[in-house]
Coordinates of C-alpha atoms in Angstrom, one line a residue:
M102 CA 8.7 0.1 -22.6
S103 CA 10.7 3.5 -22.4
E104 CA 13.9 3.2 -20.5
T105 CA 12.9 6.2 -18.2
L106 CA 9.9 4.2 -17.1
V107 CA 11.8 0.9 -16.5
A108 CA 14.3 3.1 -14.6
I109 CA 11.4 4.5 -12.3
L110 CA 9.8 0.9 -12.0
L111 CA 13.1 -0.7 -11.0
G112 CA 13.9 2.5 -8.8
I113 CA 10.6 1.7 -6.8
V114 CA 11.1 -2.2 -6.5
E115 CA 14.7 -1.4 -5.2
G116 CA 13.2 1.1 -2.7
I117 CA 10.6 -1.2 -1.6
T118 CA 12.7 -4.2 -1.3
E119 CA 16.3 -3.1 -0.3
F120 CA 15.8 -3.3 3.7
L121 CA 12.9 -5.9 3.8
P122 CA 13.9 -9.5 4.4
V123 CA 12.7 -10.3 0.8
S124 CA 15.7 -9.9 -1.4
S125 CA 15.8 -6.6 -3.5
T126 CA 18.3 -8.3 -6.1
G127 CA 15.8 -11.0 -6.3
H128 CA 13.1 -8.9 -7.1
L129 CA 15.1 -7.1 -9.6
I130 CA 16.1 -10.3 -11.4
L131 CA 12.6 -11.6 -11.4
A132 CA 11.4 -8.1 -12.9
S133 CA 13.7 -8.3 -15.8
E134 CA 12.2 -11.6 -16.6
L135 CA 8.7 -10.1 -16.1
M136 CA 9.5 -7.1 -18.4
G137 CA 11.6 -8.6 -20.5
Y138 CA 14.3 -6.0 -20.6
D139 CA 18.0 -7.2 -21.2
S140 CA 19.3 -8.1 -17.8
A141 CA 23.0 -7.9 -18.9
T142 CA 22.7 -4.2 -19.8
W143 CA 20.7 -3.2 -16.8
G144 CA 22.6 -5.5 -14.3
M145 CA 25.1 -2.7 -13.2
F146 CA 22.0 -0.1 -13.0
N147 CA 20.6 -2.5 -10.5
V148 CA 23.5 -2.5 -8.2
V149 CA 24.2 1.0 -8.6
I150 CA 20.8 2.4 -7.7
Q151 CA 20.7 0.5 -4.3
L152 CA 22.8 3.7 -3.0
G153 CA 19.8 5.6 -3.5
A154 CA 18.2 3.4 -0.8
I155 CA 21.3 3.5 1.4
L156 CA 21.1 7.2 1.3
A157 CA 17.7 7.0 2.8
V158 CA 19.3 5.4 6.0
V159 CA 22.1 8.1 6.0
V160 CA 19.3 10.6 6.0
L161 CA 16.8 9.0 8.5
Y162 CA 19.7 8.0 11.0
W163 CA 21.9 11.2 10.7
R164 CA 21.5 12.0 14.6
T165 CA 22.9 8.4 15.2
F166 CA 25.7 8.9 12.8
W167 CA 26.6 12.6 14.2
A168 CA 26.6 11.3 17.7
V169 CA 29.0 8.3 16.7
A170 CA 31.2 10.8 14.8
E171 CA 31.6 13.0 17.9
G172 CA 31.9 9.9 20.0
L173 CA 34.9 8.9 18.0
I174 CA 36.5 12.2 18.3
K175 CA 36.2 12.0 22.2
L176 CA 37.3 8.2 22.1
N177 CA 33.9 7.5 23.6
P178 CA 34.0 3.4 24.0
V179 CA 30.4 3.1 22.9
S180 CA 31.1 5.0 19.5
I181 CA 34.2 2.8 19.0
R182 CA 32.5 -0.5 19.5
F183 CA 29.3 0.8 17.0
V184 CA 32.1 1.4 14.3
R185 CA 34.2 -1.6 15.3
N186 CA 31.0 -4.0 14.9
L187 CA 30.1 -2.3 11.4
L188 CA 33.4 -2.8 10.1
I189 CA 34.2 -6.3 11.4
A190 CA 30.6 -7.5 10.0
F191 CA 31.7 -6.0 6.6
I192 CA 34.9 -7.8 6.3
P193 CA 33.5 -11.5 5.4
A194 CA 31.4 -10.0 2.6
A195 CA 33.8 -8.1 1.1
V196 CA 36.7 -11.0 1.2
I197 CA 34.3 -13.6 0.0
G198 CA 32.7 -11.2 -2.4
L199 CA 35.7 -10.4 -4.1
A200 CA 37.1 -14.2 -4.3
L201 CA 33.5 -15.6 -5.7
H202 CA 32.5 -12.6 -7.8
K203 CA 32.5 -14.4 -11.1
H204 CA 30.5 -17.4 -9.4
I205 CA 27.9 -15.0 -7.9
E206 CA 27.5 -13.2 -11.3
A207 CA 26.7 -16.2 -13.0
L208 CA 23.8 -16.8 -10.5
L209 CA 22.5 -13.3 -11.2
G210 CA 21.1 -14.9 -14.6
E211 CA 19.3 -17.6 -13.1
P212 CA 15.6 -16.4 -11.9
M213 CA 14.7 -20.0 -11.0
V214 CA 17.5 -19.9 -8.4
V215 CA 16.0 -16.7 -7.0
A216 CA 12.5 -18.2 -6.8
W217 CA 13.7 -21.3 -4.6
A218 CA 15.7 -18.8 -2.6
L219 CA 12.9 -16.9 -1.8
V220 CA 10.7 -20.0 -0.5
I221 CA 13.5 -21.5 1.4
G222 CA 14.4 -18.2 2.8
G223 CA 10.9 -17.6 4.0
I224 CA 10.6 -21.1 5.6
A225 CA 13.8 -20.4 7.6
I226 CA 12.6 -17.0 8.8
L227 CA 9.3 -18.7 10.1
V228 CA 11.6 -21.3 11.9
I229 CA 14.0 -18.8 13.3
E230 CA 11.2 -16.7 14.5
R231 CA 9.5 -19.6 16.3
L232 CA 12.7 -21.1 18.0
V233 CA 14.1 -17.6 19.0
K234 CA 12.4 -15.9 21.8
N235 CA 14.8 -14.6 24.6
A236 CA 16.9 -11.7 22.9
T237 CA 19.5 -10.3 25.5
I238 CA 21.2 -7.7 23.3
H239 CA 20.2 -4.2 22.9
G240 CA 22.1 -1.8 20.9
I241 CA 24.4 -2.2 18.0
A242 CA 27.6 -1.2 20.1
E243 CA 26.6 -4.0 22.7
I244 CA 26.8 -7.0 20.2
P245 CA 30.0 -9.0 21.2
L246 CA 32.8 -9.2 19.0
V247 CA 32.2 -13.0 18.3
R248 CA 28.8 -12.6 17.5
T249 CA 29.5 -9.7 15.3
I250 CA 31.7 -12.0 13.1
G251 CA 29.4 -14.5 13.0
I252 CA 26.7 -12.2 11.7
G253 CA 29.1 -11.1 9.1
F254 CA 29.6 -14.5 7.6
I255 CA 25.9 -15.3 7.9
Q256 CA 25.3 -12.2 5.5
C257 CA 27.6 -13.7 3.0
I258 CA 24.7 -16.3 2.5
A259 CA 23.0 -13.5 0.8
M260 CA 25.6 -13.5 -2.1
I261 CA 23.0 -16.1 -3.4
P262 CA 20.3 -14.2 -5.3
G263 CA 16.9 -14.1 -3.6
V264 CA 18.3 -15.1 -0.2
S265 CA 18.0 -11.2 0.7
R266 CA 21.1 -9.4 2.5
S267 CA 18.9 -7.8 4.9
G268 CA 17.1 -11.1 5.7
A269 CA 20.1 -12.9 6.2
T270 CA 21.7 -10.3 8.5
I271 CA 18.5 -9.9 10.8
M272 CA 17.9 -13.7 11.1
G273 CA 21.8 -14.2 11.8
A274 CA 21.4 -11.6 14.5
L275 CA 18.1 -12.9 16.0
S276 CA 19.6 -16.3 16.2
L277 CA 22.7 -14.9 18.0
G278 CA 20.7 -13.4 20.7
V279 CA 20.1 -9.6 19.3
E280 CA 16.5 -8.1 19.7
R281 CA 14.5 -7.4 16.6
R282 CA 14.6 -3.6 16.4
T283 CA 18.3 -3.8 16.9
A284 CA 19.0 -6.5 14.5
A285 CA 17.0 -4.5 11.7
E286 CA 19.1 -1.4 12.5
F287 CA 22.2 -3.0 12.1
S288 CA 21.1 -4.5 8.8
F289 CA 20.4 -1.0 7.9
F290 CA 24.0 0.2 8.7
L291 CA 25.8 -2.7 7.7
A292 CA 24.2 -2.1 4.2
I293 CA 26.2 1.0 3.9
P294 CA 29.8 -0.4 3.4
T295 CA 28.4 -3.3 1.9
M296 CA 26.6 -1.9 -0.9
L297 CA 29.2 0.9 -1.3
G298 CA 31.8 -1.7 -2.0
A299 CA 29.5 -3.7 -4.4
T300 CA 28.7 -0.3 -6.3
V301 CA 32.4 0.7 -6.7
L302 CA 33.2 -2.8 -7.9
E303 CA 30.4 -2.6 -10.5
L304 CA 31.2 0.8 -11.7
A305 CA 34.9 -0.3 -12.2
K306 CA 33.8 -3.5 -14.1
N307 CA 31.3 -1.7 -16.3
H308 CA 33.2 1.5 -17.0
D309 CA 33.0 0.9 -20.7
A310 CA 29.3 0.3 -20.6
I311 CA 28.7 3.8 -19.2
A312 CA 31.3 5.3 -21.7
S313 CA 29.7 3.8 -24.7
G314 CA 26.2 4.9 -23.6
R315 CA 24.7 1.5 -23.2
V316 CA 23.7 2.4 -19.7
G317 CA 23.2 5.9 -19.5
W318 CA 23.5 8.5 -16.2
D319 CA 20.2 9.7 -16.8
E320 CA 18.6 6.5 -16.1
I321 CA 20.9 5.7 -13.1
G322 CA 20.1 9.1 -11.7
I323 CA 16.3 8.5 -12.0
G324 CA 16.6 5.1 -10.5
F325 CA 18.8 6.2 -7.7
V326 CA 16.3 9.2 -6.9
T327 CA 13.0 7.1 -7.1
A328 CA 14.8 4.3 -4.8
F329 CA 15.8 7.1 -2.4
I330 CA 12.3 8.5 -1.8
V331 CA 10.6 5.2 -1.6
A332 CA 13.0 3.8 0.7
V333 CA 12.6 6.7 3.1
F334 CA 8.8 5.6 3.7
V335 CA 9.6 2.0 3.7
I336 CA 12.3 2.1 6.4
K337 CA 9.9 3.9 8.9
W338 CA 7.0 1.6 8.1
F339 CA 9.0 -1.6 8.5
V340 CA 10.7 -0.8 12.0
G341 CA 7.0 -0.3 13.2
I342 CA 5.8 -3.5 11.7
V343 CA 8.8 -5.6 12.8
S344 CA 8.7 -4.1 16.5
K345 CA 4.5 -5.1 16.9
H346 CA 4.5 -8.3 14.4
G347 CA 7.7 -9.5 14.0
F348 CA 9.1 -11.1 10.6
A349 CA 6.5 -13.5 9.7
P350 CA 4.4 -11.5 7.6
F351 CA 7.5 -11.1 5.2
A352 CA 8.2 -14.7 5.3
W353 CA 5.0 -15.6 4.2
Y354 CA 5.1 -13.1 1.4
R355 CA 8.5 -14.8 0.2
I356 CA 6.8 -18.2 0.1
V357 CA 4.0 -17.2 -1.9
A358 CA 5.9 -15.0 -4.2
G359 CA 8.8 -17.7 -4.6
L360 CA 6.0 -20.6 -5.5
G361 CA 4.4 -18.0 -7.9
A362 CA 7.5 -17.3 -9.6
I363 CA 8.4 -21.2 -9.8
I364 CA 5.1 -21.8 -11.4
W365 CA 5.6 -19.0 -14.1
L366 CA 9.0 -19.8 -14.7
S367 CA 8.1 -23.4 -15.4
M368 CA 5.3 -22.5 -17.5
R369 CA 7.2 -20.3 -19.9

């Protein structure tokens, strides 16, 4: 399979899965096993193309970011709380991610971990959806500081491949009283500093791989653009589905996909 085609396929997988509670990293790891490509060489590629999906959030929600920027200039309390909540929720992932980077990297080569995490995460979503009924917090700026810190630490569970960063963040927010749409959008926005940090770290660590040509900028560019285009459509669709049907459809998908992966990996 040509590297260009691999880049396009992985870009599609990333664009579809980054903001759904199904784990984009987990799907990219399983894709590496399914297509038989060198996951060590393409590992950095998988992280960097996530910025394409992140750019989709910036484009779709540019009015929100513009309003927040104007509010910060005017010292508007709502804008200040909005930015405060994003930064506070980001800090645990930044600190713990740096501290445990080598251990996390080791898990990225374990597709069976991904498969089990998909199943367990799907069951967790079903349980949380059933138990959490009365959401009282509407709006990212309205999330209290203590609950924001809690969401930030819950996001760190997603350092286990297959758990899903968006899934952990959304379910954590729901558990702490945030309504569905706000929880989903908070996950979208929190992805921006989180994935920017992960990408900078990955580029710094793999500078030699890029310089040597083992991972080309052409493939990264193709994956980036593909992930961006696909994510634009997926984000719009996801918000509509969540508002009407909740997260159960994604939970059942995780369980089925995870069990299928476990069976497949066990039979190889």
